[in-house]
Amino acid sequence: MNPLIRFADRLVRLKGYQVRKDNGLGLGGMRVLHRALAEAPAGAAVEGLEARPKGQGPAADIDTLHVCLRTCLRENRNVNPKPRLTGSSLEELTLRCARSLVRSLNDAAASGGGSVSLRVLDDHSDAAPLARLKQVLADARVPVEVVTTGERGQGPSLHEQFDWARGLDGLVYFVEDDWLHEAAGVRAMWDFYRDTAARIGGPLVIAPQEHGSLYTDHPPSYLVLGRDRRWRTIHNATHTLFTHAHVVRDHWDCFEGTRFVATKKRKLGSERATTNRLFEIMPAFSPMTPAAVHLQYDEILPPFFDWKPLWDRNDVGDVLEGAATA
């Protein structure tokens, strides 16, 4: 969005309206998406971005995946007092989710589809739980780096991860430390991104799970068959996203406001005011069988999904017991 249109958008938003570009999932954009998807068999493994329209330059790198995990294991962390879904401690929740992510990244790397790396952006965690997190990360068979945020707080952490990503080439997956991953979840998102980008000739956005709002609000949506599950178009999600680094670079105005999350200007950092605006620009999807689930509260889980077996498979008793006897 150019500066003049962006200024007009901010003015009309004061009256409850917005400026929308009809090449995403408006009625016109949905017809474009339908034609593009119809050109290739559903679920086909299409390599590269040969379907990109002429004149758009070389295909972007989709064989490199950069993953950024944001975490904070600090005793004085600002946490919503509402009881979490699992009933576990914050540390156990984080360690189980981290173990599931490591296993999913190992699976994606083993599939031979490209290179994978993990960057852990740590918001000044306490030393002991951070050491236990690193113990879980040691099982990763991909390059891992742990970086401390330059400034404390959820907003600065979000902003820092996005600022880091806009200087990259390749796919990026931004995820928080309370997402529990399916063993093949990362690979499923990666495969779907490649196949769909090749068909539509441009970038897209993926959220790892559906949210209940898809069933209480009723915007038109497409169902698309992927390699191992069905996907549907979406219009809102959290800041946990899978997309291309060039999307962050080219649409920085959809990310820069995240610095206001958990501040007095929190509305400016909300998903609606930031990353959800991407869904007005390009297609966005979530899998109907989740790639990962957000273990906050029951009402935000995808329907009919039993998260407990996945939770049990990512037990971290070995790490926690070692801490108790140390």
Short mmCIF file of C-alpha atoms in Angstrom, two decimals:
data_model
loop_
_atom_site.label_atom_id
_atom_site.label_comp_id
_atom_site.label_asym_id
_atom_site.label_seq_id
_atom_site.Cartn_x
_atom_site.Cartn_y
_atom_site.Cartn_z
CA MET A 1 0.00 0.00 0.00
CA ASN A 2 1.54 3.30 -1.05
CA PRO A 3 1.77 6.19 1.47
CA LEU A 4 -1.19 8.15 0.05
CA ILE A 5 -3.54 5.16 0.12
CA ARG A 6 -2.27 4.19 3.56
CA PHE A 7 -3.07 7.70 4.84
CA ALA A 8 -6.56 7.50 3.34
CA ASP A 9 -7.01 4.09 4.96
CA ARG A 10 -6.17 5.48 8.40
CA LEU A 11 -8.68 8.31 7.93
CA VAL A 12 -11.58 6.10 6.93
CA ARG A 13 -10.79 3.60 9.71
CA LEU A 14 -11.77 6.31 12.17
CA LYS A 15 -15.31 5.93 10.79
CA GLY A 16 -15.23 2.14 10.89
CA TYR A 17 -14.33 1.61 7.22
CA GLN A 18 -11.14 0.50 5.49
CA VAL A 19 -9.43 0.65 2.12
CA ARG A 20 -9.11 -2.82 0.61
CA LYS A 21 -7.16 -3.97 -2.43
CA ASP A 22 -9.24 -6.57 -4.24
CA ASN A 23 -6.47 -9.01 -5.13
CA GLY A 24 -6.56 -10.97 -1.90
CA LEU A 25 -9.78 -12.69 -0.92
CA GLY A 26 -12.42 -10.17 -1.84
CA LEU A 27 -14.93 -11.42 -4.40
CA GLY A 28 -12.63 -10.49 -7.29
CA GLY A 29 -9.59 -11.96 -5.62
CA MET A 30 -11.43 -15.18 -4.83
CA ARG A 31 -12.21 -15.63 -8.53
CA VAL A 32 -8.53 -15.13 -9.35
CA LEU A 33 -7.58 -17.69 -6.71
CA HIS A 34 -10.17 -20.13 -8.07
CA ARG A 35 -8.77 -19.87 -11.61
CA ALA A 36 -5.20 -20.29 -10.41
CA LEU A 37 -5.98 -23.35 -8.30
CA ALA A 38 -7.93 -24.91 -11.15
CA GLU A 39 -4.86 -24.89 -13.39
CA ALA A 40 -3.11 -27.66 -11.42
CA PRO A 41 -4.45 -30.87 -9.88
CA ALA A 42 -5.38 -30.47 -6.22
CA GLY A 43 -2.61 -31.76 -4.01
CA ALA A 44 -0.05 -31.94 -6.79
CA ALA A 45 3.59 -31.46 -5.82
CA VAL A 46 4.53 -28.48 -7.99
CA GLU A 47 8.20 -27.55 -7.82
CA GLY A 48 9.50 -23.98 -7.85
CA LEU A 49 7.54 -20.89 -8.84
CA GLU A 50 7.32 -21.44 -12.59
CA ALA A 51 3.72 -20.25 -12.50
CA ARG A 52 4.75 -16.71 -11.55
CA PRO A 53 3.48 -14.15 -14.08
CA LYS A 54 6.09 -12.92 -16.54
CA GLY A 55 7.91 -9.73 -15.64
CA GLN A 56 7.91 -10.32 -11.87
CA GLY A 57 11.58 -11.26 -11.69
CA PRO A 58 13.19 -14.46 -10.44
CA ALA A 59 11.35 -16.83 -8.17
CA ALA A 60 11.77 -16.23 -4.45
CA ASP A 61 13.63 -18.81 -2.38
CA ILE A 62 11.13 -21.32 -0.99
CA ASP A 63 13.67 -24.05 -0.22
CA THR A 64 15.04 -22.28 2.87
CA LEU A 65 12.99 -22.11 6.05
CA HIS A 66 13.88 -19.76 8.92
CA VAL A 67 11.93 -20.45 12.13
CA CYS A 68 11.77 -17.91 14.95
CA LEU A 69 10.52 -19.14 18.34
CA ARG A 70 9.72 -16.38 20.83
CA THR A 71 9.92 -17.31 24.49
CA CYS A 72 10.07 -15.81 27.97
CA LEU A 73 10.67 -17.97 31.05
CA ARG A 74 10.89 -15.21 33.60
CA GLU A 75 9.29 -15.33 37.03
CA ASN A 76 7.99 -11.77 36.77
CA ARG A 77 6.68 -12.26 33.24
CA ASN A 78 3.38 -10.50 32.61
CA VAL A 79 0.96 -13.43 32.21
CA ASN A 80 -2.82 -13.36 31.95
CA PRO A 81 -4.04 -14.80 35.31
CA LYS A 82 -6.75 -16.81 33.56
CA PRO A 83 -5.91 -20.54 34.05
CA ARG A 84 -4.30 -22.12 31.00
CA LEU A 85 -5.80 -25.09 29.22
CA THR A 86 -3.21 -27.66 30.31
CA GLY A 87 -3.13 -26.82 34.02
CA SER A 88 0.66 -27.22 33.90
CA SER A 89 3.31 -24.73 34.94
CA LEU A 90 4.42 -22.15 32.41
CA GLU A 91 7.81 -23.85 32.20
CA GLU A 92 6.41 -27.31 31.52
CA LEU A 93 4.10 -25.87 28.87
CA THR A 94 7.02 -24.14 27.16
CA LEU A 95 9.29 -27.18 27.31
CA ARG A 96 6.67 -29.55 25.90
CA CYS A 97 5.84 -27.14 23.09
CA ALA A 98 9.54 -26.63 22.35
CA ARG A 99 10.08 -30.39 22.21
CA SER A 100 7.19 -30.75 19.77
CA LEU A 101 8.61 -27.98 17.58
CA VAL A 102 12.08 -29.56 17.57
CA ARG A 103 10.61 -32.89 16.49
CA SER A 104 8.57 -31.24 13.78
CA LEU A 105 11.61 -29.34 12.48
CA ASN A 106 13.66 -32.54 12.47
CA ASP A 107 10.92 -34.18 10.41
CA ALA A 108 10.85 -31.26 7.96
CA ALA A 109 14.63 -31.31 7.57
CA ALA A 110 14.66 -35.08 7.05
CA SER A 111 12.11 -34.80 4.25
CA GLY A 112 14.89 -33.47 2.01
CA GLY A 113 12.93 -30.46 0.85
CA GLY A 114 15.48 -27.81 1.79
CA SER A 115 17.40 -26.25 4.66
CA VAL A 116 15.88 -25.43 8.05
CA SER A 117 17.21 -23.31 10.91
CA LEU A 118 15.81 -22.27 14.28
CA ARG A 119 16.32 -18.94 15.99
CA VAL A 120 15.10 -18.70 19.60
CA LEU A 121 14.38 -15.11 20.56
CA ASP A 122 14.47 -15.14 24.34
CA ASP A 123 13.01 -12.27 26.36
CA HIS A 124 15.47 -12.32 29.29
CA SER A 125 14.46 -15.67 30.77
CA ASP A 126 15.69 -16.73 34.20
CA ALA A 127 18.89 -18.77 33.98
CA ALA A 128 17.63 -22.14 35.29
CA PRO A 129 14.55 -22.58 33.05
CA LEU A 130 16.50 -21.24 30.06
CA ALA A 131 19.14 -23.92 30.66
CA ARG A 132 16.40 -26.58 30.64
CA LEU A 133 14.97 -25.15 27.43
CA LYS A 134 18.42 -25.41 25.84
CA GLN A 135 18.52 -29.04 26.95
CA VAL A 136 15.33 -29.68 24.96
CA LEU A 137 16.73 -27.75 21.98
CA ALA A 138 19.84 -29.95 22.00
CA ASP A 139 17.79 -32.67 20.29
CA ALA A 140 17.40 -30.51 17.18
CA ARG A 141 19.08 -31.79 14.02
CA VAL A 142 18.96 -28.32 12.48
CA PRO A 143 21.11 -25.25 13.29
CA VAL A 144 19.87 -23.50 16.44
CA GLU A 145 20.81 -20.12 17.90
CA VAL A 146 19.47 -18.55 21.10
CA VAL A 147 19.39 -14.76 21.07
CA THR A 148 18.38 -12.41 23.90
CA THR A 149 16.02 -9.60 22.94
CA GLY A 150 17.40 -6.09 22.95
CA GLU A 151 14.46 -4.84 25.03
CA ARG A 152 12.15 -6.59 27.48
CA GLY A 153 8.48 -7.00 26.70
CA GLN A 154 6.10 -8.76 24.34
CA GLY A 155 5.78 -5.86 21.90
CA PRO A 156 9.53 -5.27 21.50
CA SER A 157 10.04 -9.03 21.09
CA LEU A 158 7.43 -9.25 18.32
CA HIS A 159 8.84 -6.21 16.58
CA GLU A 160 12.40 -7.54 16.81
CA GLN A 161 11.52 -10.89 15.23
CA PHE A 162 9.75 -9.25 12.32
CA ASP A 163 12.52 -6.70 11.83
CA TRP A 164 15.05 -9.56 11.71
CA ALA A 165 12.98 -11.43 9.12
CA ARG A 166 12.58 -8.61 6.62
CA GLY A 167 16.30 -8.79 5.85
CA LEU A 168 16.13 -12.47 4.90
CA ASP A 169 15.39 -14.44 1.76
CA GLY A 170 13.40 -17.63 2.20
CA LEU A 171 10.32 -18.75 4.08
CA VAL A 172 9.78 -17.68 7.68
CA TYR A 173 7.72 -19.23 10.45
CA PHE A 174 7.03 -17.03 13.47
CA VAL A 175 5.78 -18.97 16.49
CA GLU A 176 5.31 -18.42 20.21
CA ASP A 177 6.29 -20.81 22.97
CA ASP A 178 2.77 -22.09 23.74
CA TRP A 179 2.11 -23.79 20.40
CA LEU A 180 2.14 -27.60 20.40
CA HIS A 181 3.22 -29.02 17.03
CA GLU A 182 2.17 -32.10 15.18
CA ALA A 183 5.15 -34.28 14.21
CA ALA A 184 4.63 -33.47 10.53
CA GLY A 185 3.11 -30.03 11.11
CA VAL A 186 5.98 -27.87 9.86
CA ARG A 187 6.46 -30.08 6.80
CA ALA A 188 2.73 -29.83 6.02
CA MET A 189 2.85 -26.02 6.06
CA TRP A 190 6.03 -25.98 3.98
CA ASP A 191 4.60 -28.36 1.36
CA PHE A 192 1.33 -26.44 1.14
CA TYR A 193 3.15 -23.12 0.78
CA ARG A 194 5.27 -24.44 -2.09
CA ASP A 195 2.38 -26.02 -3.94
CA THR A 196 0.01 -23.09 -3.55
CA ALA A 197 2.57 -20.36 -4.30
CA ALA A 198 3.41 -22.19 -7.52
CA ARG A 199 -0.23 -22.28 -8.55
CA ILE A 200 -1.22 -18.71 -7.73
CA GLY A 201 2.08 -17.16 -8.82
CA GLY A 202 2.75 -15.22 -5.63
CA PRO A 203 3.05 -15.29 -1.84
CA LEU A 204 0.52 -16.39 0.74
CA VAL A 205 0.15 -16.58 4.52
CA ILE A 206 -0.48 -19.68 6.63
CA ALA A 207 -1.76 -19.93 10.21
CA PRO A 208 -1.11 -23.33 11.85
CA GLN A 209 -4.68 -23.85 13.10
CA GLU A 210 -8.25 -22.74 12.61
CA HIS A 211 -9.92 -20.53 15.20
CA GLY A 212 -13.47 -20.65 16.46
CA SER A 213 -14.30 -17.30 14.85
CA LEU A 214 -14.42 -19.08 11.49
CA TYR A 215 -17.59 -20.75 12.68
CA THR A 216 -19.23 -17.78 14.43
CA ASP A 217 -18.55 -15.28 11.66
CA HIS A 218 -19.34 -16.44 8.14
CA PRO A 219 -17.13 -14.87 5.48
CA PRO A 220 -16.95 -16.75 2.17
CA SER A 221 -14.04 -19.18 2.07
CA TYR A 222 -12.45 -21.75 -0.20
CA LEU A 223 -11.58 -25.30 0.76
CA VAL A 224 -8.38 -26.52 -0.85
CA LEU A 225 -7.00 -30.05 -0.91
CA GLY A 226 -3.37 -30.29 0.18
CA ARG A 227 -1.07 -33.32 0.16
CA ASP A 228 -2.31 -34.78 3.43
CA ARG A 229 -5.19 -32.56 4.68
CA ARG A 230 -7.76 -29.97 3.67
CA TRP A 231 -7.10 -26.25 4.02
CA ARG A 232 -9.44 -23.28 4.09
CA THR A 233 -9.04 -19.59 3.42
CA ILE A 234 -9.09 -17.38 6.51
CA HIS A 235 -9.49 -13.70 7.34
CA ASN A 236 -7.91 -13.47 10.79
CA ALA A 237 -5.27 -15.19 12.92
CA THR A 238 -2.72 -14.54 15.65
CA HIS A 239 0.81 -13.26 15.14
CA THR A 240 1.96 -16.87 14.67
CA LEU A 241 2.37 -17.03 10.91
CA PHE A 242 4.14 -18.93 8.12
CA THR A 243 4.98 -16.82 5.06
CA HIS A 244 7.87 -15.50 2.99
CA ALA A 245 10.44 -13.04 4.32
CA HIS A 246 9.74 -10.81 1.32
CA VAL A 247 6.16 -10.39 2.58
CA VAL A 248 7.54 -8.84 5.76
CA ARG A 249 9.90 -6.64 3.75
CA ASP A 250 7.33 -5.52 1.17
CA HIS A 251 4.46 -4.99 3.63
CA TRP A 252 6.34 -3.68 6.65
CA ASP A 253 3.44 -1.37 7.51
CA CYS A 254 1.51 -4.54 8.48
CA PHE A 255 4.19 -5.48 11.03
CA GLU A 256 5.72 -2.33 12.49
CA GLY A 257 2.78 -1.66 14.83
CA THR A 258 3.41 -4.90 16.75
CA ARG A 259 5.80 -2.94 18.98
CA PHE A 260 2.69 -1.59 20.76
CA VAL A 261 1.52 -5.02 21.98
CA ALA A 262 1.09 -5.06 25.79
CA THR A 263 1.50 -1.27 26.02
CA LYS A 264 -1.00 1.54 26.57
CA LYS A 265 -1.34 1.69 22.77
CA ARG A 266 -2.06 -2.06 22.53
CA LYS A 267 -4.88 -1.55 20.01
CA LEU A 268 -2.31 -0.33 17.50
CA GLY A 269 -0.45 -3.62 17.93
CA SER A 270 -3.45 -5.93 17.73
CA GLU A 271 -3.68 -8.53 14.99
CA ARG A 272 -6.53 -6.58 13.43
CA ALA A 273 -4.36 -3.46 13.15
CA THR A 274 -1.23 -5.29 12.00
CA THR A 275 -0.76 -8.75 10.49
CA ASN A 276 -4.44 -9.44 9.77
CA ARG A 277 -4.20 -6.68 7.18
CA LEU A 278 -2.08 -9.07 5.09
CA PHE A 279 -5.23 -11.09 4.47
CA GLU A 280 -6.62 -8.15 2.49
CA ILE A 281 -3.58 -8.29 0.19
CA MET A 282 -2.88 -11.99 -0.40
CA PRO A 283 -4.54 -15.37 0.18
CA ALA A 284 -4.31 -16.81 3.69
CA PHE A 285 -5.01 -20.37 4.78
CA SER A 286 -5.20 -22.61 7.81
CA PRO A 287 -5.29 -26.43 7.86
CA MET A 288 -8.55 -28.03 8.92
CA THR A 289 -6.48 -30.68 10.67
CA PRO A 290 -4.10 -28.42 12.61
CA ALA A 291 -0.35 -28.34 12.07
CA ALA A 292 0.00 -26.95 15.61
CA VAL A 293 -2.42 -25.88 18.33
CA HIS A 294 -2.37 -22.83 20.57
CA LEU A 295 -2.52 -24.13 24.14
CA GLN A 296 -3.99 -21.10 25.84
CA TYR A 297 -7.70 -21.57 26.39
CA ASP A 298 -10.24 -24.16 25.28
CA GLU A 299 -12.31 -21.70 23.26
CA ILE A 300 -9.47 -20.94 20.83
CA LEU A 301 -8.69 -24.55 19.94
CA PRO A 302 -9.84 -25.87 16.56
CA PRO A 303 -13.07 -27.87 16.80
CA PHE A 304 -13.02 -31.64 17.38
CA PHE A 305 -9.26 -31.76 18.03
CA ASP A 306 -8.00 -33.79 20.98
CA TRP A 307 -4.70 -32.19 21.97
CA LYS A 308 -3.99 -34.49 24.92
CA PRO A 309 -2.37 -37.41 23.03
CA LEU A 310 0.00 -34.95 21.35
CA TRP A 311 0.74 -33.38 24.74
CA ASP A 312 1.53 -36.80 26.21
CA ARG A 313 3.88 -37.68 23.34
CA ASN A 314 5.99 -34.63 24.17
CA ASP A 315 6.56 -35.37 27.83
CA VAL A 316 9.51 -33.53 29.41
CA GLY A 317 9.68 -35.44 32.67
CA ASP A 318 13.31 -36.31 31.95
CA VAL A 319 14.27 -32.64 31.87
CA LEU A 320 12.20 -31.61 34.89
CA GLU A 321 13.29 -34.58 36.98
CA GLY A 322 16.91 -33.79 36.26
CA ALA A 323 16.33 -30.26 37.52
CA ALA A 324 14.73 -31.56 40.74
CA THR A 325 17.70 -33.80 41.55
CA ALA A 326 20.38 -31.31 40.55
#
